[in-house]
Tab-separated table of C-alpha atoms and ligand atoms in Angstrom:
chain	number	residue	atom	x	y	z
A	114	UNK	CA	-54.621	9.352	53.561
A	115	UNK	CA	-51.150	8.983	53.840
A	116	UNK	CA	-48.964	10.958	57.139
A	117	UNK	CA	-45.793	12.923	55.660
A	118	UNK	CA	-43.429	14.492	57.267
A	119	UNK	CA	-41.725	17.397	55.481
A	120	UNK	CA	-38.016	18.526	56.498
A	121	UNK	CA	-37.302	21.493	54.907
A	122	UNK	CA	-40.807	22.648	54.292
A	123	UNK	CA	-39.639	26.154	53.968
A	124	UNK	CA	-37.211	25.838	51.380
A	125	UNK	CA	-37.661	25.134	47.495
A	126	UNK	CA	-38.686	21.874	47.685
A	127	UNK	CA	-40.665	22.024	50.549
A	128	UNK	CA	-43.061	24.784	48.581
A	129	UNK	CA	-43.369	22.839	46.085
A	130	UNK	CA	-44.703	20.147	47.618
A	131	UNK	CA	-46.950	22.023	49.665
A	132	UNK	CA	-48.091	22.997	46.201
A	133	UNK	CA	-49.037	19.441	45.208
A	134	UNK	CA	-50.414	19.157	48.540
A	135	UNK	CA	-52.701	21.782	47.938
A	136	UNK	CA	-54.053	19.952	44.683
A	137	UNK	CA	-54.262	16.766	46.900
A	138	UNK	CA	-55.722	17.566	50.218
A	139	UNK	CA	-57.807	14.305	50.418
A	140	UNK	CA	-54.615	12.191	49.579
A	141	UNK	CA	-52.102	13.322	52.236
A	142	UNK	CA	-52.027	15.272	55.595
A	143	UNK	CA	-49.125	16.794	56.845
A	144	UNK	CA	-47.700	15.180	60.745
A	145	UNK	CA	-44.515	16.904	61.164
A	146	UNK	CA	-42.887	20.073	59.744
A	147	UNK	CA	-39.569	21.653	59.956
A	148	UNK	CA	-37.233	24.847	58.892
A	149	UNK	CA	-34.053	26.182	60.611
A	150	UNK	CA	-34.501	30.067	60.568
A	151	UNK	CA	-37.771	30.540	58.566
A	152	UNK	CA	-40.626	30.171	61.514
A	153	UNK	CA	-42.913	32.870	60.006
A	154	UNK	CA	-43.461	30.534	56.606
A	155	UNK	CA	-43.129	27.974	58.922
A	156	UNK	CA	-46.139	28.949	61.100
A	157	UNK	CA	-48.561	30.173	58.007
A	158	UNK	CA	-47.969	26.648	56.951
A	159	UNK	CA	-49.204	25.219	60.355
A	160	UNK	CA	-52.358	27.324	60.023
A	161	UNK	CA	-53.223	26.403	56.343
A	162	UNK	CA	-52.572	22.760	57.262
A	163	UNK	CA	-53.152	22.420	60.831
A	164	UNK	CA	-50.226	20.617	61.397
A	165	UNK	CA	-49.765	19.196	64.861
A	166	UNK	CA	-45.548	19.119	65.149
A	167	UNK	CA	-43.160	21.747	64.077
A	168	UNK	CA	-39.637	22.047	65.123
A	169	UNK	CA	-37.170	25.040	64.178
A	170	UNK	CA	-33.453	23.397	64.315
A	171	UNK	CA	-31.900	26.640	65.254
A	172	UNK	CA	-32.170	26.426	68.971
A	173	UNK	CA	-31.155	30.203	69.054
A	174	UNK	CA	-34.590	31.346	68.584
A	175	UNK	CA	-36.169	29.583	70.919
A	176	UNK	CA	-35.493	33.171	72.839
A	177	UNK	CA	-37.271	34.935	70.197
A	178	UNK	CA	-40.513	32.871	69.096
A	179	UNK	CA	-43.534	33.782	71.141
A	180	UNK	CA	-46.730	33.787	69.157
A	181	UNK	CA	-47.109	29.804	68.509
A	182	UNK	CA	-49.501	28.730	66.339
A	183	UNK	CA	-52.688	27.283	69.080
A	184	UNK	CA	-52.467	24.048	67.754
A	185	UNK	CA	-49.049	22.984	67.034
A	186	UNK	CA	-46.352	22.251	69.240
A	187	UNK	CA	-43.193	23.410	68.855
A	188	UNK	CA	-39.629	22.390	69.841
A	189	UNK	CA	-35.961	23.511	68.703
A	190	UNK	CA	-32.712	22.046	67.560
A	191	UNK	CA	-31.030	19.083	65.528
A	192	UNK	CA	-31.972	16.572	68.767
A	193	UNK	CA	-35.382	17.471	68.772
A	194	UNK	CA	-35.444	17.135	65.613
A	195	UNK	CA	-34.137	13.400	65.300
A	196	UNK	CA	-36.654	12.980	68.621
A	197	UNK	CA	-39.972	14.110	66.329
A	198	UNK	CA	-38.869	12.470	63.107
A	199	UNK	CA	-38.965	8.721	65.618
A	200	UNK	CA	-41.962	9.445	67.720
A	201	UNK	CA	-44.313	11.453	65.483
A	202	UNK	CA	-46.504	8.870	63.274
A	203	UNK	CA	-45.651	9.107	59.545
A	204	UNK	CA	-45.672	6.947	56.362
A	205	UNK	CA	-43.339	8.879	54.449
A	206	UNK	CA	-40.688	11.244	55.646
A	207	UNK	CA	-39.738	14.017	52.937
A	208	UNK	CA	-36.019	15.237	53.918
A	209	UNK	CA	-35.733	18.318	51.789
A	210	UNK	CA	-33.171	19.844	53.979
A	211	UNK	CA	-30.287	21.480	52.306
A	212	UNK	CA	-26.597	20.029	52.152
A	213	UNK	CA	-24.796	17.991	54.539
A	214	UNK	CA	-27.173	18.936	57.521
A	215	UNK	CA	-29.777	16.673	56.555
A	216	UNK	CA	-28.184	13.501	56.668
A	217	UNK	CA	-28.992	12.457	60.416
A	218	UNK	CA	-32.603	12.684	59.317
A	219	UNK	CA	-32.147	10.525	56.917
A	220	UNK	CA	-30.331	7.711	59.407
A	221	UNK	CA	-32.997	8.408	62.010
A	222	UNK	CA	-36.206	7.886	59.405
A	223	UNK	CA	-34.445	4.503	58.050
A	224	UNK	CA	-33.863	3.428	61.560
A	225	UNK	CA	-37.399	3.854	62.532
A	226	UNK	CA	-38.914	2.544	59.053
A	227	UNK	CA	-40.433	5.061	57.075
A	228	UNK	CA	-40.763	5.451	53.630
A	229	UNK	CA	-38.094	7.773	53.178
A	230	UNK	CA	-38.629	10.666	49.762
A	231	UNK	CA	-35.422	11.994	49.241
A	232	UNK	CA	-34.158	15.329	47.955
A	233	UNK	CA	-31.498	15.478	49.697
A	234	UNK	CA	-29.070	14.097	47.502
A	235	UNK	CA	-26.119	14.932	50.364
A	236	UNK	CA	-26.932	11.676	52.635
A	237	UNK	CA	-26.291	9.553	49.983
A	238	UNK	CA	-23.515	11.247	49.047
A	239	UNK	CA	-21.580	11.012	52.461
A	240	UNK	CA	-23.286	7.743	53.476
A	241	UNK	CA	-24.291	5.753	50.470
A	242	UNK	CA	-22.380	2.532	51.616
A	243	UNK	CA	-24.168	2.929	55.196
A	244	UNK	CA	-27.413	3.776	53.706
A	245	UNK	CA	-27.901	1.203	51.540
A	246	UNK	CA	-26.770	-1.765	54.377
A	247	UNK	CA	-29.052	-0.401	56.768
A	248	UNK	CA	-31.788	-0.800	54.334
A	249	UNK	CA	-31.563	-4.467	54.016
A	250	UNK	CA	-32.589	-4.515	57.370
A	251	UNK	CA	-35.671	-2.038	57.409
A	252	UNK	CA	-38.494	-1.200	56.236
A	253	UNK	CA	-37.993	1.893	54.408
A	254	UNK	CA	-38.586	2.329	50.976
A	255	UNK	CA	-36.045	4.829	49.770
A	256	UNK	CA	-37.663	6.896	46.844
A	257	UNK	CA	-35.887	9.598	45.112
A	258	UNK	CA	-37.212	13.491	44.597
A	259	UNK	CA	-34.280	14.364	42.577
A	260	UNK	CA	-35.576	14.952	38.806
A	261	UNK	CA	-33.089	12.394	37.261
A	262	UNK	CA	-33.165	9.756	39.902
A	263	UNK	CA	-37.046	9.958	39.567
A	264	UNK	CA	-36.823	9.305	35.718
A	265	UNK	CA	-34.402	6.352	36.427
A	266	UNK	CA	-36.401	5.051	38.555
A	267	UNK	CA	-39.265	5.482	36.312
A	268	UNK	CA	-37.501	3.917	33.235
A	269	UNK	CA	-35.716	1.200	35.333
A	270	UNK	CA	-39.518	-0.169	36.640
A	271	UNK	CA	-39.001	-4.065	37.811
A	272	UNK	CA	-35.522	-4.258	35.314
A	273	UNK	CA	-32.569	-5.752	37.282
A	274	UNK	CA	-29.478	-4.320	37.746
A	275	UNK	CA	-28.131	-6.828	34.940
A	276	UNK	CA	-30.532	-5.585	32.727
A	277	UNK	CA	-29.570	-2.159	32.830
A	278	UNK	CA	-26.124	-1.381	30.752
A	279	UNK	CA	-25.928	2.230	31.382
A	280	UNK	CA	-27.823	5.233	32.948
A	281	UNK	CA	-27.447	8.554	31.263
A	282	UNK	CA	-28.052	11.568	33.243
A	283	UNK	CA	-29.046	14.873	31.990
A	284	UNK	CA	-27.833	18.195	33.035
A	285	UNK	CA	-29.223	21.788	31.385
A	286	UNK	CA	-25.167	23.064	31.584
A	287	UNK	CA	-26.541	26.509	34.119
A	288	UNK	CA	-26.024	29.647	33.095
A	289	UNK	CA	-22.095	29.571	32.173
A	290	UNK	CA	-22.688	26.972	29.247
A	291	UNK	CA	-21.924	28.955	26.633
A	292	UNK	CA	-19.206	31.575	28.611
A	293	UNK	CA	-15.685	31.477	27.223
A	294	UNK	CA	-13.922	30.127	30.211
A	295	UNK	CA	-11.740	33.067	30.268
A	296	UNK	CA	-14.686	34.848	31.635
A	297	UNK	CA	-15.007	31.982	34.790
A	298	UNK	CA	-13.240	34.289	37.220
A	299	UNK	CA	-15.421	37.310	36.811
A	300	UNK	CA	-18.593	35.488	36.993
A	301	UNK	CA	-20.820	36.722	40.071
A	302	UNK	CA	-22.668	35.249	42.445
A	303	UNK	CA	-25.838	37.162	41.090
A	304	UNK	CA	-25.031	35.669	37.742
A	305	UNK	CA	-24.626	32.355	39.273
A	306	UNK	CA	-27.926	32.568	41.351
A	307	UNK	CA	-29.965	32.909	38.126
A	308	UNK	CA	-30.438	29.396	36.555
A	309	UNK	CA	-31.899	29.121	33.001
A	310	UNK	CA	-34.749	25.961	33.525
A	311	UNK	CA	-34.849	25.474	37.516
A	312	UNK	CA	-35.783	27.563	40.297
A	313	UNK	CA	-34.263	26.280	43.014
A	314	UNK	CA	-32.306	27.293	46.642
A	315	UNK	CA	-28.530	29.292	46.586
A	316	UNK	CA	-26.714	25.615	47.404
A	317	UNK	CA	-28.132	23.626	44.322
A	318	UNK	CA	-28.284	26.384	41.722
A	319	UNK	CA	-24.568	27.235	42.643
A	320	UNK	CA	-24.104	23.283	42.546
A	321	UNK	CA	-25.544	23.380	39.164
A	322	UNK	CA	-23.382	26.292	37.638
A	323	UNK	CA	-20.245	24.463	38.795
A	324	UNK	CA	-21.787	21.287	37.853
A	325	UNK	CA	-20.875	19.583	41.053
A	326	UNK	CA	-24.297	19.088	41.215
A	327	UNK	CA	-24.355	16.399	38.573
A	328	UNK	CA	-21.451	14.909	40.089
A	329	UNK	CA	-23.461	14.937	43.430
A	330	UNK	CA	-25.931	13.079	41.333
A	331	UNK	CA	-23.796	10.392	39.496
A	332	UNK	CA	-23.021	9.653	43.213
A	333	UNK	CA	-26.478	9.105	44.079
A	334	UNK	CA	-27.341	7.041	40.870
A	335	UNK	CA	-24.293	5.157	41.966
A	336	UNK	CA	-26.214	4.386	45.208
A	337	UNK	CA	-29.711	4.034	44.477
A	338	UNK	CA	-29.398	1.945	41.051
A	339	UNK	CA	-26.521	-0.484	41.547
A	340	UNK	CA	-24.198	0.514	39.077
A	341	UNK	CA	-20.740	0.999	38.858
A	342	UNK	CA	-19.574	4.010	37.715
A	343	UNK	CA	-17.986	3.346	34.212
A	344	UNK	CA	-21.919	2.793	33.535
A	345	UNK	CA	-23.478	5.891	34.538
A	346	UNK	CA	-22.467	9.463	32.446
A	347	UNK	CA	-23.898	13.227	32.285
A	348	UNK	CA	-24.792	14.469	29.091
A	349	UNK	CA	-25.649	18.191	28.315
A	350	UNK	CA	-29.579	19.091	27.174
A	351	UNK	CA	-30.093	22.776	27.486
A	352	UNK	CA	-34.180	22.496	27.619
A	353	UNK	CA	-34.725	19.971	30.825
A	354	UNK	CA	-37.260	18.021	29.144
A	355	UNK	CA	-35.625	14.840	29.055
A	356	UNK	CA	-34.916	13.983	32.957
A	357	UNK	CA	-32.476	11.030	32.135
A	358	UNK	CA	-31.912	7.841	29.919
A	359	UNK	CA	-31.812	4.258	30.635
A	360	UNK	CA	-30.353	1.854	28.244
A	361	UNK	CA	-30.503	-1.661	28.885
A	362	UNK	CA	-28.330	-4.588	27.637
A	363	UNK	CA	-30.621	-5.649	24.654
A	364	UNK	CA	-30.420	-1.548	22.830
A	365	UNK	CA	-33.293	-0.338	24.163
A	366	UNK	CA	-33.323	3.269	25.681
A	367	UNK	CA	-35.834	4.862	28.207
A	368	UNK	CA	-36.261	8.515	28.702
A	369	UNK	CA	-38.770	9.977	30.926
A	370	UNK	CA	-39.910	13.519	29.715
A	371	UNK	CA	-42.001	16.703	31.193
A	372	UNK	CA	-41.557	20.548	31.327
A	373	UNK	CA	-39.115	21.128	34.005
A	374	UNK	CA	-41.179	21.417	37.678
A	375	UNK	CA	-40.552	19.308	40.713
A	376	UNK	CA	-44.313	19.000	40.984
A	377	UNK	CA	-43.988	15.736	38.865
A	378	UNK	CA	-40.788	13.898	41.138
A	379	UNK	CA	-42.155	14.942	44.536
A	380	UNK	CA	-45.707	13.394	43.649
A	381	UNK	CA	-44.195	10.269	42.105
A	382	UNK	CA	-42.139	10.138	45.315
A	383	UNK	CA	-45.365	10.774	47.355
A	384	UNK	CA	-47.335	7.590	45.527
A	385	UNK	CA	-44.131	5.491	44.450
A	386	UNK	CA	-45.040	2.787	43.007
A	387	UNK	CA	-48.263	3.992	41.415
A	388	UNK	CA	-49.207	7.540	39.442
A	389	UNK	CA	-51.906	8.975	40.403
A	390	UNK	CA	-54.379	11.398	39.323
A	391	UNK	CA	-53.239	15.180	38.843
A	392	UNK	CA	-53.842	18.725	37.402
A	393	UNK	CA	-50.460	19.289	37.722
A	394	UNK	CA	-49.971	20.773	34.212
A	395	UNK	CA	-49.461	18.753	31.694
A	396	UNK	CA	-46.520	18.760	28.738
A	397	UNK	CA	-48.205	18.721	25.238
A	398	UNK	CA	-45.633	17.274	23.538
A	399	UNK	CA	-46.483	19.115	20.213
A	400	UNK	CA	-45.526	22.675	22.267
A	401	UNK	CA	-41.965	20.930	22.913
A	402	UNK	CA	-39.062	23.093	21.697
A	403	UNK	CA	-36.141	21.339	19.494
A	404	UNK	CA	-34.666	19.136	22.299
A	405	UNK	CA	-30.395	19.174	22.081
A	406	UNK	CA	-27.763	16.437	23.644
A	407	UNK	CA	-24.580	17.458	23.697
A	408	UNK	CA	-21.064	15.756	25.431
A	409	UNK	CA	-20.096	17.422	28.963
A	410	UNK	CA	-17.283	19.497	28.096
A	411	UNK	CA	-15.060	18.296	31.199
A	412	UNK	CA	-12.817	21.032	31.146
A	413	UNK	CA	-15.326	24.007	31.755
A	414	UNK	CA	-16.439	21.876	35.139
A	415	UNK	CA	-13.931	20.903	36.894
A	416	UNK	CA	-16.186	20.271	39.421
A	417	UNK	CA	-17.663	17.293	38.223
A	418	UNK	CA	-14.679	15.110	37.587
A	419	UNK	CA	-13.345	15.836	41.157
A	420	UNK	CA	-16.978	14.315	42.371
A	421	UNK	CA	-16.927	11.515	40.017
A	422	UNK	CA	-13.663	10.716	41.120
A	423	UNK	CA	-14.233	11.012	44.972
A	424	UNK	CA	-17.133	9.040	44.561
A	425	UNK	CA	-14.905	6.239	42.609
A	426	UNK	CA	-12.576	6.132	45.573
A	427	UNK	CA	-15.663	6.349	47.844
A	428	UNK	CA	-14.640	5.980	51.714
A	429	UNK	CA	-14.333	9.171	53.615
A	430	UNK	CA	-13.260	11.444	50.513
A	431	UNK	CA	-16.925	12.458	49.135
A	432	UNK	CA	-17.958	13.386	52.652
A	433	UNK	CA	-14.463	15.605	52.178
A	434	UNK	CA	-15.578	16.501	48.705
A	435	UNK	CA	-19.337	17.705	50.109
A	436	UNK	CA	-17.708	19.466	53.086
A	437	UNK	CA	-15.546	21.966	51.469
A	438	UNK	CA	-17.661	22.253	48.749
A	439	UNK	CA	-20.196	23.477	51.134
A	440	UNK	CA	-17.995	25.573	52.775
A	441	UNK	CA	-16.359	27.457	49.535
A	442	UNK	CA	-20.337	27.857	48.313
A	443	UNK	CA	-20.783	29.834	51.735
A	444	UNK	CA	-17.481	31.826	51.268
A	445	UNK	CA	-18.606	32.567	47.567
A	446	UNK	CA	-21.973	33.576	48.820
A	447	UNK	CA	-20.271	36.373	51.154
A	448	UNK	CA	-18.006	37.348	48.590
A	449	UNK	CA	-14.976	36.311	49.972
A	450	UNK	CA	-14.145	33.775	47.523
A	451	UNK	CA	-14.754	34.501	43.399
A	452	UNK	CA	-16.294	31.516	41.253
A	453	UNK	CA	-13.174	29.811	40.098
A	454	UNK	CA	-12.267	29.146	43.558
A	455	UNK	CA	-14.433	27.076	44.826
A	456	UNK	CA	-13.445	23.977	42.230
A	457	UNK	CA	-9.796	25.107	43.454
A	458	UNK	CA	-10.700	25.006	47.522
A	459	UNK	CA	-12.047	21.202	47.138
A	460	UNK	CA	-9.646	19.821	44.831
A	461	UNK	CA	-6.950	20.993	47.462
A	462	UNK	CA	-8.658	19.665	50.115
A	463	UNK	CA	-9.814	16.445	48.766
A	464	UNK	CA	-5.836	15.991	47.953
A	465	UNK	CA	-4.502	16.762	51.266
A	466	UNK	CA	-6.804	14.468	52.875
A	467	UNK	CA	-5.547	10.611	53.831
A	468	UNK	CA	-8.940	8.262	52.496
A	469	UNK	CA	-9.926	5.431	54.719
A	470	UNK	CA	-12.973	3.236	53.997
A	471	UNK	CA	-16.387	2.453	55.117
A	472	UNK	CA	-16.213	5.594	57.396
A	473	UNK	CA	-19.300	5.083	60.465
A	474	UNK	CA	-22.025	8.036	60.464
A	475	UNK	CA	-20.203	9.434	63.550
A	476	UNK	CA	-16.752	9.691	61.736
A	477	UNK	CA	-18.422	11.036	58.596
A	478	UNK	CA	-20.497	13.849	60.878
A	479	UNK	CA	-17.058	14.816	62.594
A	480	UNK	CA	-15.065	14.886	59.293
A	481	UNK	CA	-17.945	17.012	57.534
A	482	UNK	CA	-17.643	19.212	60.815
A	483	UNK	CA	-14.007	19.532	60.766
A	484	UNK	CA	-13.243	19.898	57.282
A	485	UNK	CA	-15.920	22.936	57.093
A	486	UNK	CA	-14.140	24.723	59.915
A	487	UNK	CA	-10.556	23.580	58.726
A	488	UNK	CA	-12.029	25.878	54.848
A	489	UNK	CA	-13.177	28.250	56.476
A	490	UNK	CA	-10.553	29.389	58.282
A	491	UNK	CA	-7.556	28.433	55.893
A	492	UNK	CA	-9.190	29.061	52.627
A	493	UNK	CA	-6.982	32.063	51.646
A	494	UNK	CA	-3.840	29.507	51.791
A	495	UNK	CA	-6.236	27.272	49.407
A	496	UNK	CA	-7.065	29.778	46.583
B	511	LIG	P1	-33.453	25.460	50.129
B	511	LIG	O1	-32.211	26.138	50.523
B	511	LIG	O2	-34.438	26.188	49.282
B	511	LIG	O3	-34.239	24.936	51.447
B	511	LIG	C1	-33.576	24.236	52.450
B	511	LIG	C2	-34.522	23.877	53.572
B	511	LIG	O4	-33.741	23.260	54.611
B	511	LIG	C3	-35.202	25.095	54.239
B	511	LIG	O5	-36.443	24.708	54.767
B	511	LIG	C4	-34.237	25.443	55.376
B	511	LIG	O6	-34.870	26.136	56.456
B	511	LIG	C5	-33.805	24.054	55.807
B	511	LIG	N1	-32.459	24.046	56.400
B	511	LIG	C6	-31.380	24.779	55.993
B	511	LIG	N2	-30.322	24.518	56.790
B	511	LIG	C7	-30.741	23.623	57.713
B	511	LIG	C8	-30.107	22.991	58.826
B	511	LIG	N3	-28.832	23.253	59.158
B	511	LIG	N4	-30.841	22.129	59.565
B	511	LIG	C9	-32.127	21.864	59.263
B	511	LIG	N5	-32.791	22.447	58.236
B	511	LIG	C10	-32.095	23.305	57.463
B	511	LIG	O7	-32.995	24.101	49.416
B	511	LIG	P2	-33.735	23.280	48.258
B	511	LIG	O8	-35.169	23.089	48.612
B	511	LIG	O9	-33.390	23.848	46.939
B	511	LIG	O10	-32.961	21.878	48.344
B	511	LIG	C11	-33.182	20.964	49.399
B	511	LIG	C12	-32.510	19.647	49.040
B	511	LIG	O11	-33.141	19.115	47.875
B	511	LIG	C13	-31.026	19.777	48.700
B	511	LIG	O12	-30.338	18.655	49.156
B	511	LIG	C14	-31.009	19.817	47.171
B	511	LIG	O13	-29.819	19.311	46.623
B	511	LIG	C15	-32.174	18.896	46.850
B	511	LIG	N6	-32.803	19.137	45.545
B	511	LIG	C16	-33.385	20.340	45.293
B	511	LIG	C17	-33.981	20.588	44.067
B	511	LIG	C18	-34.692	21.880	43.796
B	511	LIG	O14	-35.346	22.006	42.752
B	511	LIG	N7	-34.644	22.860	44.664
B	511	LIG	C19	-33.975	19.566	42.991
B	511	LIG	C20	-33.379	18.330	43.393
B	511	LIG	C21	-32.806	18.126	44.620
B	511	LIG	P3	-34.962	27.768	56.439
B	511	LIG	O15	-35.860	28.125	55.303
B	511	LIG	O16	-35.546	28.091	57.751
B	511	LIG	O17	-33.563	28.259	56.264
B	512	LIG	MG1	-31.385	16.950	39.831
């Protein structure tokens, strides 16, 4: 029986792995389990599961919380959190904490050796260069939860690097796909929240509209798979069947396929390298609809080509890139800020901002910290 630990558990991901969980109760038992706000999910977990450790990061309710559940212990805040994710014994650690805030989790599992199942796609993002060096030197197995990165590393299976010629992301195009652009600036954030093949939290499904979120991902395939990025594209297919494409040196192209759920990824990422066993449902391929692939039409996502870019120049500006990105999501969110502006807030900020290279985690940390209060408080000058 393998030990997770799941960061996030409240969020998206983290219910749908507890889903899987529930179909596999003999093959994994929860150790440690986290959320920042959300202790009342957070608790009914730790009953259904009996799970020993549970830490809220928001130390501000620590106040509030009375009624513990009898046989977990619970502690508060990012430190406590780093503290639990060293000491509390796990196989796997499952960061499925939203944006930028998860990537000390990530350092700290590496550090101590875990297997480390991704979905946050954010560490890599800021900290690719420092990711990857550190695990040379550990025993971590870094397995991805994202949809694509699972198919690539599906397809890829013991290929080199040298073998591969080109990975081929898909993206379903979110809800604005087929909006004449002159429509962008009236688009809401209800609109926006409501994404055609994934359900998913408010930061990715914005991310996805905007289609930062495949830039995000090139990023991370940059990372993970070893390729430069003149060898690594997005391609537009409206049904999420195909997760992604890898096409290696001799013609041959690899697809992995299912009906859109993150049931399939987090399991993989769960049993990497072997499939097991599952009633997750399956995808008759004769109930398929028509599958389309069509060219990313750059200039409805602007978006994307400022992450591609910042990733090319790598350094400190995707940590830049993440930061106000994060920050103009939370300022469209509260309606402050309408959906065209939040390409416009990063592109100025990634501009104004002098790169340096092969930033450390603290520099990245204080940049992320300072660039988010540096948007929020001048966006209006930025829009
Ligand atoms: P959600 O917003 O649904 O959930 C986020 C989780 O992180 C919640 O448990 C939340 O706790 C917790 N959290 C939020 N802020 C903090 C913080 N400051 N410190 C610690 N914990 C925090 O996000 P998703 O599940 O959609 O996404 C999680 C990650 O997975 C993201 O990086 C996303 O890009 C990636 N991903 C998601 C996919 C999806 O289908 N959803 C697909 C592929 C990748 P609380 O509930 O208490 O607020
Ligand atoms: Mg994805």
């Amino acid at each position: 029986m393998k030990k997770i630990a799941i960061l996030g558990i409240t969020g998206s991901i983290g219910i749908s792995t507890i889903e899987v969980i529930r179909l596999h109760p003999n093959d994994f038992k929860i150790v440690l389990a986290t959320s920042n706000n959300n202790y009342s999910k957070l608790f009914e977990l730790a009953v259904e599961f009996n799970i020993p450790e549970l830490v809220i990061t928001n130390s501000a309710l620590q106040q509030k919380i009375t009624d513990i559940p009898k046989n977990s212990d619970l502690t508060f805040g990012e430190n406590e959190l780093q503290r639990k994710i060293e000491s509390v014994d796990s196989d796997i650690v499952l960061n499925a904490i939203s944006g930028s805030a998860g990537l000390r989790s990530s350092i700290t599992t590496i550090s101590k050796g875990a297997d480390l199942a991704l979905a946050n796609k954010e560490s890599l993002v800021m900290a690719g260069h420092k990711i990857m060096k550190m695990l040379e030197h550990s025993n971590t197995n870094l397995i991805p939860v994202d949809s694509e990165h699972s198919a690539i590393l599906q397809a890829i299976g013991n290929s080199t690097p040298d073998e591969v010629l080109s990975i081929i992301l898909t993206a379903s195009g979110g809800p604005f796909r087929d909006l004449p652009m002159s429509e962008f600036k009236n688009i809401t954030v209800e609109e926006t929240l409501k994404h055609p093949t994934w359900n998913m939290g408010a930061k990715i499904t914005i991310d996805s509209a905007t289609m930062m979120n495949k830039g995000l991902e090139i990023i991370e395939a940059h990372w993970l798979f070893h390729k430069s990025y003149d060898d690594i594209k997005a391609i537009i297919h409206p049904q999420s069947i195909v997760h992604s494409f890898v096409e290696f040196v001799d013609g041959s192209i690899v697809a992995q396929l299912s009906f859109p759920t993150m049931q399939i990824p987090i399991l993989y990422a769960l049993t990497h390298p072997h499939h097991i066993k599952s009633t997750i449902p399956k995808t008759n391929i004769i109930d398929l609809p028509n599958l389309n692939f069509y060219e990313l039409a750059i200039e409805r996502y602007p978006l994307y080509d400022i992450a591609v870019n910042a990733g090319m120049e790598g350094g400190i500006l995707p940590t830049v890139l993440n930061s106000s990105n994060e920050t103009a999501i939370d300022l469209f969110l509260n309606k402050k800020i309408c959906f065209t502006h939040i390409s416009r807030i990063v592109e100025k900020q990634i501009s104004k901002f002098h790169n340096f290279q092969d930033p450390s985690i603290e520099e990245i940390i204080k940049i992320n910290k300072d660039v988010y209060i540096q948007t929020k408080q001048d966006y209006k000058s930025l829009i």
